Structure formats: C-alpha cells, structure tokens
C-alpha cells in the first residue's frame, strides 16, 4: 500500500521502515528498499497510482544498512539500477560490516518488536546486493525527480540525503529519525545504530538551509515543519 505524502510523493509500507516512491511524469524513482517483503507489495502499490515496476528508473539508497537495502538485489535483478554514495558501496554490498557500535539506548519491548517485525517482513532471508552504482556529494542525479545529493556522514560514512526540489521533499535516510526502533521514542532524533554521533549531529548543518516542505526519514512519520526545525530538536536531544 502507498500513502501519499505530497504531490508525486508516496511512502511504501508503514512508518517503522520507510521506502519512498517519487513520481515524475510517467517515471518513478524509489528511495531506499526497506525490507524484502516490500518487493512483493510494490507492483500492486504502483498499480494503485497507475504505474508499474517497469516505470521505476532507479533505486537510490541513502546508505548501506540492511534495513534500507531490503529488496535492492531483487530490484537489480529486475534491471533497476541500484545506486548509493561511493563511501557506502562496500557496506551496501556486504564487503564491510556495519560500522555502528551497538544499539545505543534501547528498551526491551520496542527492540523485540522491531526484530519480530523485521523477521515477518523477510529480513532473515534478505539477499545481499551483488553490485551497485555510485554517486558523489553534490551530484544532481539523472533520474526521475533530479535529486541533489548531500553527504551527511556519521550514521554511516556514506550516508546521504537526497533533495527533490520539484517535489519539495528531502529524503534524509537515517541522518535523523522521527521514530527510534530501539526505544519507541517519537520525534526528530538521531537514528539508532549511528556509528559516530558527534559527526552525525555536525553533518546536519549541511541540511539546515534546504527548503523542503517534506522531510522524509528512514524511520518514523514525515516531518512537515522544515529541516531546520527538525535539526534543532535533534541537537537539543543530543545522542542520548
């Protein structure tokens, strides 16, 4: 099922793990691949807006963590180019391990719920991405929506936000979250499993001046009060 968030902007799945569908004319860009089961949901979801998997021109990954590459290999096998920042290519393809050091703050209920949810959505049978194409900081990508890449390291070395000016949307991946899968806390905050919290907070300065009505995190509901306001709340909360 797709949830429309704005003109040409849709969320696939619920807000525990987000994948986004951005429509530009007859073509589609997908941002983040969520969990494997979303691949089975994608044809009907696209059909509900008069599109098909054949209209998807690119799958862009905000970073290489497993809960963002869920159906990426299936998409690649379906001839959809899979792209990620060059600094996270090795992570996305499984050549290096997760750089995060533990969970960070956690509560038993939310994290157990997230693990069970992930298992129900195919995470235990997830395929590694065999190959990815890469992009660099500052690039404007030649895909539907023409997003601009903004490197925001900290969560991972190659974490990237993607600004879609024509859609008034900023996909931030896990540069910040509005829901923490490890604690159940809502509202703008650093995402769990962040490798380098001080760097992640400092990197958010690169997003403050972005004009976007929709801030779209990897986890949690969309934020509609602008990136600057979200970033201020992250700074106030810090890394705790």
PDB file of C-alpha atoms in Angstrom:
ATOM      1  CA  UNK A   1       0.000   0.000   0.000  1.00  0.00           C
ATOM      2  CA  UNK A   2       1.157   3.520  -0.803  1.00  0.00           C
ATOM      3  CA  UNK A   3       0.458   6.505   1.407  1.00  0.00           C
ATOM      4  CA  UNK A   4       0.514   9.804  -0.456  1.00  0.00           C
ATOM      5  CA  UNK A   5       2.504  12.423   1.449  1.00  0.00           C
ATOM      6  CA  UNK A   6       2.547  15.158  -1.182  1.00  0.00           C
ATOM      7  CA  UNK A   7       2.213  15.657  -4.944  1.00  0.00           C
ATOM      8  CA  UNK A   8       4.097  12.770  -6.523  1.00  0.00           C
ATOM      9  CA  UNK A   9       5.493  11.636  -3.152  1.00  0.00           C
ATOM     10  CA  UNK A  10       4.399   8.352  -1.575  1.00  0.00           C
ATOM     11  CA  UNK A  11       5.518   6.095   1.263  1.00  0.00           C
ATOM     12  CA  UNK A  12       5.639   2.338   0.757  1.00  0.00           C
ATOM     13  CA  UNK A  13       4.943   0.311   3.877  1.00  0.00           C
ATOM     14  CA  UNK A  14       4.287   1.642   7.357  1.00  0.00           C
ATOM     15  CA  UNK A  15       6.481   4.117   9.189  1.00  0.00           C
ATOM     16  CA  UNK A  16       8.646   1.605  11.039  1.00  0.00           C
ATOM     17  CA  UNK A  17      10.908   1.192   7.996  1.00  0.00           C
ATOM     18  CA  UNK A  18      10.272   3.583   5.131  1.00  0.00           C
ATOM     19  CA  UNK A  19      10.676   3.267   1.391  1.00  0.00           C
ATOM     20  CA  UNK A  20       9.625   6.206  -0.772  1.00  0.00           C
ATOM     21  CA  UNK A  21       8.180   6.357  -4.270  1.00  0.00           C
ATOM     22  CA  UNK A  22       8.609   9.636  -6.164  1.00  0.00           C
ATOM     23  CA  UNK A  23       6.740  10.036  -9.428  1.00  0.00           C
ATOM     24  CA  UNK A  24       7.936  12.386 -12.166  1.00  0.00           C
ATOM     25  CA  UNK A  25       5.649  12.292 -15.182  1.00  0.00           C
ATOM     26  CA  UNK A  26       5.358   8.640 -16.156  1.00  0.00           C
ATOM     27  CA  UNK A  27       8.594   7.615 -14.421  1.00  0.00           C
ATOM     28  CA  UNK A  28       9.445   6.617 -10.870  1.00  0.00           C
ATOM     29  CA  UNK A  29      12.396   6.842  -8.516  1.00  0.00           C
ATOM     30  CA  UNK A  30      12.367   4.685  -5.376  1.00  0.00           C
ATOM     31  CA  UNK A  31      14.385   5.842  -2.366  1.00  0.00           C
ATOM     32  CA  UNK A  32      15.502   3.055  -0.022  1.00  0.00           C
ATOM     33  CA  UNK A  33      14.459  -0.557  -0.306  1.00  0.00           C
ATOM     34  CA  UNK A  34      13.209  -1.107   3.219  1.00  0.00           C
ATOM     35  CA  UNK A  35      12.649  -4.796   3.919  1.00  0.00           C
ATOM     36  CA  UNK A  36      12.404  -7.707   1.442  1.00  0.00           C
ATOM     37  CA  UNK A  37       8.611  -8.090   1.667  1.00  0.00           C
ATOM     38  CA  UNK A  38       8.131  -4.628   0.182  1.00  0.00           C
ATOM     39  CA  UNK A  39       9.147  -6.077  -3.188  1.00  0.00           C
ATOM     40  CA  UNK A  40       6.022  -8.235  -3.190  1.00  0.00           C
ATOM     41  CA  UNK A  41       3.966  -5.168  -2.273  1.00  0.00           C
ATOM     42  CA  UNK A  42       5.487  -2.902  -4.906  1.00  0.00           C
ATOM     43  CA  UNK A  43       3.578  -4.000  -8.055  1.00  0.00           C
ATOM     44  CA  UNK A  44       0.140  -3.509  -6.505  1.00  0.00           C
ATOM     45  CA  UNK A  45       1.257  -0.311  -4.784  1.00  0.00           C
ATOM     46  CA  UNK A  46       2.479   1.174  -8.047  1.00  0.00           C
ATOM     47  CA  UNK A  47      -0.619  -0.087  -9.818  1.00  0.00           C
ATOM     48  CA  UNK A  48      -2.762   1.924  -7.410  1.00  0.00           C
ATOM     49  CA  UNK A  49      -1.277   5.123  -8.885  1.00  0.00           C
ATOM     50  CA  UNK A  50      -1.275   3.926 -12.482  1.00  0.00           C
ATOM     51  CA  UNK A  51       2.377   2.911 -12.588  1.00  0.00           C
ATOM     52  CA  UNK A  52       4.251  -0.384 -12.760  1.00  0.00           C
ATOM     53  CA  UNK A  53       7.613  -1.797 -11.759  1.00  0.00           C
ATOM     54  CA  UNK A  54       8.644  -1.209 -15.381  1.00  0.00           C
ATOM     55  CA  UNK A  55       8.307   2.538 -14.752  1.00  0.00           C
ATOM     56  CA  UNK A  56      10.955   2.507 -11.989  1.00  0.00           C
ATOM     57  CA  UNK A  57      14.120   4.051 -13.404  1.00  0.00           C
ATOM     58  CA  UNK A  58      16.290   3.948 -10.276  1.00  0.00           C
ATOM     59  CA  UNK A  59      16.517   2.705  -6.712  1.00  0.00           C
ATOM     60  CA  UNK A  60      18.559   5.151  -4.643  1.00  0.00           C
ATOM     61  CA  UNK A  61      19.909   4.084  -1.249  1.00  0.00           C
ATOM     62  CA  UNK A  62      20.509   6.737   1.391  1.00  0.00           C
ATOM     63  CA  UNK A  63      23.056   4.405   2.996  1.00  0.00           C
ATOM     64  CA  UNK A  64      24.087   0.784   3.153  1.00  0.00           C
ATOM     65  CA  UNK A  65      22.388  -0.590   6.266  1.00  0.00           C
ATOM     66  CA  UNK A  66      20.409  -3.799   5.883  1.00  0.00           C
ATOM     67  CA  UNK A  67      17.035  -2.199   6.682  1.00  0.00           C
ATOM     68  CA  UNK A  68      17.474   0.106   3.681  1.00  0.00           C
ATOM     69  CA  UNK A  69      18.654  -2.440   1.096  1.00  0.00           C
ATOM     70  CA  UNK A  70      15.861  -4.984   1.737  1.00  0.00           C
ATOM     71  CA  UNK A  71      14.680  -5.617  -1.834  1.00  0.00           C
ATOM     72  CA  UNK A  72      17.617  -3.958  -3.614  1.00  0.00           C
ATOM     73  CA  UNK A  73      19.036  -7.165  -5.073  1.00  0.00           C
ATOM     74  CA  UNK A  74      15.627  -8.183  -6.401  1.00  0.00           C
ATOM     75  CA  UNK A  75      15.312  -4.764  -7.997  1.00  0.00           C
ATOM     76  CA  UNK A  76      18.781  -5.079  -9.520  1.00  0.00           C
ATOM     77  CA  UNK A  77      17.854  -8.461 -10.986  1.00  0.00           C
ATOM     78  CA  UNK A  78      14.789  -6.774 -12.490  1.00  0.00           C
ATOM     79  CA  UNK A  79      17.154  -4.376 -14.321  1.00  0.00           C
ATOM     80  CA  UNK A  80      16.519  -1.430 -11.983  1.00  0.00           C
ATOM     81  CA  UNK A  81      19.810   0.408 -11.326  1.00  0.00           C
ATOM     82  CA  UNK A  82      20.710   0.482  -7.626  1.00  0.00           C
ATOM     83  CA  UNK A  83      22.802   3.472  -6.567  1.00  0.00           C
ATOM     84  CA  UNK A  84      24.425   4.535  -3.290  1.00  0.00           C
ATOM     85  CA  UNK A  85      27.050   7.034  -2.201  1.00  0.00           C
ATOM     86  CA  UNK A  86      30.537   5.851  -3.087  1.00  0.00           C
ATOM     87  CA  UNK A  87      31.596   5.769   0.586  1.00  0.00           C
ATOM     88  CA  UNK A  88      28.852   3.241   1.416  1.00  0.00           C
ATOM     89  CA  UNK A  89      29.219   0.969  -1.608  1.00  0.00           C
ATOM     90  CA  UNK A  90      31.242  -1.604   0.330  1.00  0.00           C
ATOM     91  CA  UNK A  91      28.723  -1.600   3.177  1.00  0.00           C
ATOM     92  CA  UNK A  92      25.752  -1.998   0.838  1.00  0.00           C
ATOM     93  CA  UNK A  93      27.352  -4.957  -0.931  1.00  0.00           C
ATOM     94  CA  UNK A  94      28.434  -6.669   2.293  1.00  0.00           C
ATOM     95  CA  UNK A  95      32.163  -6.223   1.764  1.00  0.00           C
ATOM     96  CA  UNK A  96      32.492  -4.472   5.132  1.00  0.00           C
ATOM     97  CA  UNK A  97      30.499  -4.833   8.306  1.00  0.00           C
ATOM     98  CA  UNK A  98      28.136  -2.415   9.999  1.00  0.00           C
ATOM     99  CA  UNK A  99      30.250   0.422  11.471  1.00  0.00           C
ATOM    100  CA  UNK A 100      27.757   1.053  14.297  1.00  0.00           C
ATOM    101  CA  UNK A 101      28.920   0.243  17.815  1.00  0.00           C
ATOM    102  CA  UNK A 102      25.938  -1.401  19.477  1.00  0.00           C
ATOM    103  CA  UNK A 103      22.328  -0.239  19.606  1.00  0.00           C
ATOM    104  CA  UNK A 104      22.685   2.945  21.602  1.00  0.00           C
ATOM    105  CA  UNK A 105      19.830   3.493  24.097  1.00  0.00           C
ATOM    106  CA  UNK A 106      17.269   0.711  23.970  1.00  0.00           C
ATOM    107  CA  UNK A 107      14.209  -0.743  25.679  1.00  0.00           C
ATOM    108  CA  UNK A 108      13.320  -4.456  25.519  1.00  0.00           C
ATOM    109  CA  UNK A 109       9.767  -4.010  24.210  1.00  0.00           C
ATOM    110  CA  UNK A 110      10.478  -1.791  21.185  1.00  0.00           C
ATOM    111  CA  UNK A 111      13.608  -3.604  20.075  1.00  0.00           C
ATOM    112  CA  UNK A 112      11.994  -7.038  20.392  1.00  0.00           C
ATOM    113  CA  UNK A 113       9.016  -5.717  18.452  1.00  0.00           C
ATOM    114  CA  UNK A 114      11.303  -4.396  15.723  1.00  0.00           C
ATOM    115  CA  UNK A 115      13.171  -7.694  15.437  1.00  0.00           C
ATOM    116  CA  UNK A 116       9.911  -9.649  15.172  1.00  0.00           C
ATOM    117  CA  UNK A 117       8.509  -7.146  12.653  1.00  0.00           C
ATOM    118  CA  UNK A 118      11.689  -7.466  10.581  1.00  0.00           C
ATOM    119  CA  UNK A 119      11.518 -11.251  10.631  1.00  0.00           C
ATOM    120  CA  UNK A 120       7.870 -11.184   9.486  1.00  0.00           C
ATOM    121  CA  UNK A 121       8.892  -8.926   6.599  1.00  0.00           C
ATOM    122  CA  UNK A 122      11.588 -11.212   5.270  1.00  0.00           C
ATOM    123  CA  UNK A 123      14.711  -9.791   6.854  1.00  0.00           C
ATOM    124  CA  UNK A 124      16.011 -13.259   7.784  1.00  0.00           C
ATOM    125  CA  UNK A 125      16.091 -14.226   4.108  1.00  0.00           C
ATOM    126  CA  UNK A 126      17.450 -10.942   2.810  1.00  0.00           C
ATOM    127  CA  UNK A 127      19.718 -11.074  -0.230  1.00  0.00           C
ATOM    128  CA  UNK A 128      22.941  -9.109  -0.374  1.00  0.00           C
ATOM    129  CA  UNK A 129      23.240  -6.602  -3.185  1.00  0.00           C
ATOM    130  CA  UNK A 130      25.645  -8.092  -5.698  1.00  0.00           C
ATOM    131  CA  UNK A 131      26.583  -4.762  -7.286  1.00  0.00           C
ATOM    132  CA  UNK A 132      25.755  -1.082  -7.006  1.00  0.00           C
ATOM    133  CA  UNK A 133      26.380   2.044  -8.985  1.00  0.00           C
ATOM    134  CA  UNK A 134      27.673   5.028  -7.027  1.00  0.00           C
ATOM    135  CA  UNK A 135      27.210   8.761  -6.770  1.00  0.00           C
ATOM    136  CA  UNK A 136      29.150  11.535  -5.051  1.00  0.00           C
ATOM    137  CA  UNK A 137      28.411  14.513  -2.864  1.00  0.00           C
ATOM    138  CA  UNK A 138      26.811  17.445  -4.659  1.00  0.00           C
ATOM    139  CA  UNK A 139      25.756  15.479  -7.720  1.00  0.00           C
ATOM    140  CA  UNK A 140      22.379  16.082  -9.339  1.00  0.00           C
ATOM    141  CA  UNK A 141      21.278  12.634 -10.417  1.00  0.00           C
ATOM    142  CA  UNK A 142      19.844  11.950 -13.860  1.00  0.00           C
ATOM    143  CA  UNK A 143      16.839  10.037 -12.553  1.00  0.00           C
ATOM    144  CA  UNK A 144      13.168  11.000 -12.192  1.00  0.00           C
ATOM    145  CA  UNK A 145      12.921  13.984  -9.856  1.00  0.00           C
ATOM    146  CA  UNK A 146      16.567  15.018 -10.409  1.00  0.00           C
ATOM    147  CA  UNK A 147      17.578  14.804  -6.737  1.00  0.00           C
ATOM    148  CA  UNK A 148      20.666  16.567  -5.424  1.00  0.00           C
ATOM    149  CA  UNK A 149      22.996  14.501  -3.219  1.00  0.00           C
ATOM    150  CA  UNK A 150      24.035  15.942   0.152  1.00  0.00           C
ATOM    151  CA  UNK A 151      26.600  13.868   2.052  1.00  0.00           C
ATOM    152  CA  UNK A 152      25.754  13.679   5.781  1.00  0.00           C
ATOM    153  CA  UNK A 153      28.283  11.251   7.305  1.00  0.00           C
ATOM    154  CA  UNK A 154      28.018   9.954  10.834  1.00  0.00           C
ATOM    155  CA  UNK A 155      25.262   7.370  10.780  1.00  0.00           C
ATOM    156  CA  UNK A 156      27.474   5.634   8.236  1.00  0.00           C
ATOM    157  CA  UNK A 157      30.454   7.098   6.326  1.00  0.00           C
ATOM    158  CA  UNK A 158      28.422   7.430   3.136  1.00  0.00           C
ATOM    159  CA  UNK A 159      25.038   8.456   4.497  1.00  0.00           C
ATOM    160  CA  UNK A 160      23.429  10.815   2.002  1.00  0.00           C
ATOM    161  CA  UNK A 161      20.318  12.958   1.917  1.00  0.00           C
ATOM    162  CA  UNK A 162      18.508  13.392  -1.398  1.00  0.00           C
ATOM    163  CA  UNK A 163      16.788  16.695  -2.136  1.00  0.00           C
ATOM    164  CA  UNK A 164      13.988  16.573  -4.709  1.00  0.00           C
ATOM    165  CA  UNK A 165      13.289  20.290  -5.339  1.00  0.00           C
ATOM    166  CA  UNK A 166      10.374  19.730  -7.724  1.00  0.00           C
ATOM    167  CA  UNK A 167       8.688  17.532  -5.101  1.00  0.00           C
ATOM    168  CA  UNK A 168       9.508  19.891  -2.210  1.00  0.00           C
ATOM    169  CA  UNK A 169      10.944  16.841  -0.437  1.00  0.00           C
ATOM    170  CA  UNK A 170      14.157  15.925   1.362  1.00  0.00           C
ATOM    171  CA  UNK A 171      14.857  12.219   1.934  1.00  0.00           C
ATOM    172  CA  UNK A 172      17.235  12.131   4.895  1.00  0.00           C
ATOM    173  CA  UNK A 173      17.633   8.383   5.364  1.00  0.00           C
ATOM    174  CA  UNK A 174      18.909   7.835   8.902  1.00  0.00           C
ATOM    175  CA  UNK A 175      20.652  11.191   9.227  1.00  0.00           C
ATOM    176  CA  UNK A 176      17.739  11.709  11.594  1.00  0.00           C
ATOM    177  CA  UNK A 177      14.688   9.667  12.538  1.00  0.00           C
ATOM    178  CA  UNK A 178      11.248  10.528  13.851  1.00  0.00           C
ATOM    179  CA  UNK A 179      10.867   7.080  15.406  1.00  0.00           C
ATOM    180  CA  UNK A 180      13.524   5.052  17.211  1.00  0.00           C
ATOM    181  CA  UNK A 181      13.042   1.341  16.628  1.00  0.00           C
ATOM    182  CA  UNK A 182      15.131   0.584  19.745  1.00  0.00           C
ATOM    183  CA  UNK A 183      13.289   2.811  22.235  1.00  0.00           C
ATOM    184  CA  UNK A 184       9.905   3.625  20.703  1.00  0.00           C
ATOM    185  CA  UNK A 185      10.587   7.339  21.100  1.00  0.00           C
ATOM    186  CA  UNK A 186       8.905   9.665  18.590  1.00  0.00           C
ATOM    187  CA  UNK A 187      10.023  12.989  17.183  1.00  0.00           C
ATOM    188  CA  UNK A 188      13.255  14.169  15.493  1.00  0.00           C
ATOM    189  CA  UNK A 189      16.335  12.463  16.948  1.00  0.00           C
ATOM    190  CA  UNK A 190      19.499  10.701  15.938  1.00  0.00           C
ATOM    191  CA  UNK A 191      18.676   7.302  14.493  1.00  0.00           C
ATOM    192  CA  UNK A 192      19.720   4.165  16.357  1.00  0.00           C
ATOM    193  CA  UNK A 193      22.789   2.296  15.108  1.00  0.00           C
ATOM    194  CA  UNK A 194      24.627   5.558  14.367  1.00  0.00           C
ATOM    195  CA  UNK A 195      28.361   4.899  14.057  1.00  0.00           C
ATOM    196  CA  UNK A 196      29.644   8.371  15.010  1.00  0.00           C
ATOM    197  CA  UNK A 197      27.089  10.518  16.859  1.00  0.00           C
ATOM    198  CA  UNK A 198      29.139  13.766  17.069  1.00  0.00           C
ATOM    199  CA  UNK A 199      29.851  13.647  13.331  1.00  0.00           C
ATOM    200  CA  UNK A 200      26.210  12.823  12.591  1.00  0.00           C
ATOM    201  CA  UNK A 201      24.994  15.848  14.553  1.00  0.00           C
ATOM    202  CA  UNK A 202      27.586  18.121  12.944  1.00  0.00           C
ATOM    203  CA  UNK A 203      26.635  16.877   9.465  1.00  0.00           C
ATOM    204  CA  UNK A 204      23.052  18.046   9.918  1.00  0.00           C
ATOM    205  CA  UNK A 205      24.262  21.623   9.398  1.00  0.00           C
ATOM    206  CA  UNK A 206      24.508  20.725   5.712  1.00  0.00           C
ATOM    207  CA  UNK A 207      20.713  20.312   5.606  1.00  0.00           C
ATOM    208  CA  UNK A 208      19.626  23.396   7.540  1.00  0.00           C
ATOM    209  CA  UNK A 209      19.313  25.681   4.525  1.00  0.00           C
ATOM    210  CA  UNK A 210      17.441  23.150   2.373  1.00  0.00           C
ATOM    211  CA  UNK A 211      13.956  24.378   1.517  1.00  0.00           C
ATOM    212  CA  UNK A 212      11.618  21.383   1.677  1.00  0.00           C
ATOM    213  CA  UNK A 213       8.057  21.073   2.922  1.00  0.00           C
ATOM    214  CA  UNK A 214       8.557  17.343   3.492  1.00  0.00           C
ATOM    215  CA  UNK A 215      11.432  15.870   5.477  1.00  0.00           C
ATOM    216  CA  UNK A 216      11.316  12.115   4.917  1.00  0.00           C
ATOM    217  CA  UNK A 217      13.227   9.928   7.391  1.00  0.00           C
ATOM    218  CA  UNK A 218      14.103   6.271   7.107  1.00  0.00           C
ATOM    219  CA  UNK A 219      12.116   5.527  10.260  1.00  0.00           C
ATOM    220  CA  UNK A 220       9.038   7.332  11.502  1.00  0.00           C
ATOM    221  CA  UNK A 221       6.466   9.715  10.138  1.00  0.00           C
ATOM    222  CA  UNK A 222       7.208  12.512   7.723  1.00  0.00           C
ATOM    223  CA  UNK A 223       8.145  15.891   9.232  1.00  0.00           C
ATOM    224  CA  UNK A 224       6.338  18.941   7.864  1.00  0.00           C
ATOM    225  CA  UNK A 225       7.878  21.834   9.805  1.00  0.00           C
ATOM    226  CA  UNK A 226      11.060  22.101   7.731  1.00  0.00           C
ATOM    227  CA  UNK A 227      14.535  20.576   8.110  1.00  0.00           C
ATOM    228  CA  UNK A 228      15.830  23.412  10.304  1.00  0.00           C
ATOM    229  CA  UNK A 229      13.220  22.830  12.997  1.00  0.00           C
ATOM    230  CA  UNK A 230      13.851  19.077  12.967  1.00  0.00           C
ATOM    231  CA  UNK A 231      17.594  19.576  13.247  1.00  0.00           C
ATOM    232  CA  UNK A 232      17.181  21.932  16.203  1.00  0.00           C
ATOM    233  CA  UNK A 233      15.228  19.242  18.044  1.00  0.00           C
ATOM    234  CA  UNK A 234      17.916  16.661  17.274  1.00  0.00           C
ATOM    235  CA  UNK A 235      20.557  18.971  18.712  1.00  0.00           C
ATOM    236  CA  UNK A 236      18.510  19.560  21.838  1.00  0.00           C
ATOM    237  CA  UNK A 237      18.137  15.827  22.391  1.00  0.00           C
ATOM    238  CA  UNK A 238      21.773  15.101  21.562  1.00  0.00           C
ATOM    239  CA  UNK A 239      22.912  11.499  21.256  1.00  0.00           C
ATOM    240  CA  UNK A 240      21.034  10.160  24.302  1.00  0.00           C
TER     241      UNK A 240
END
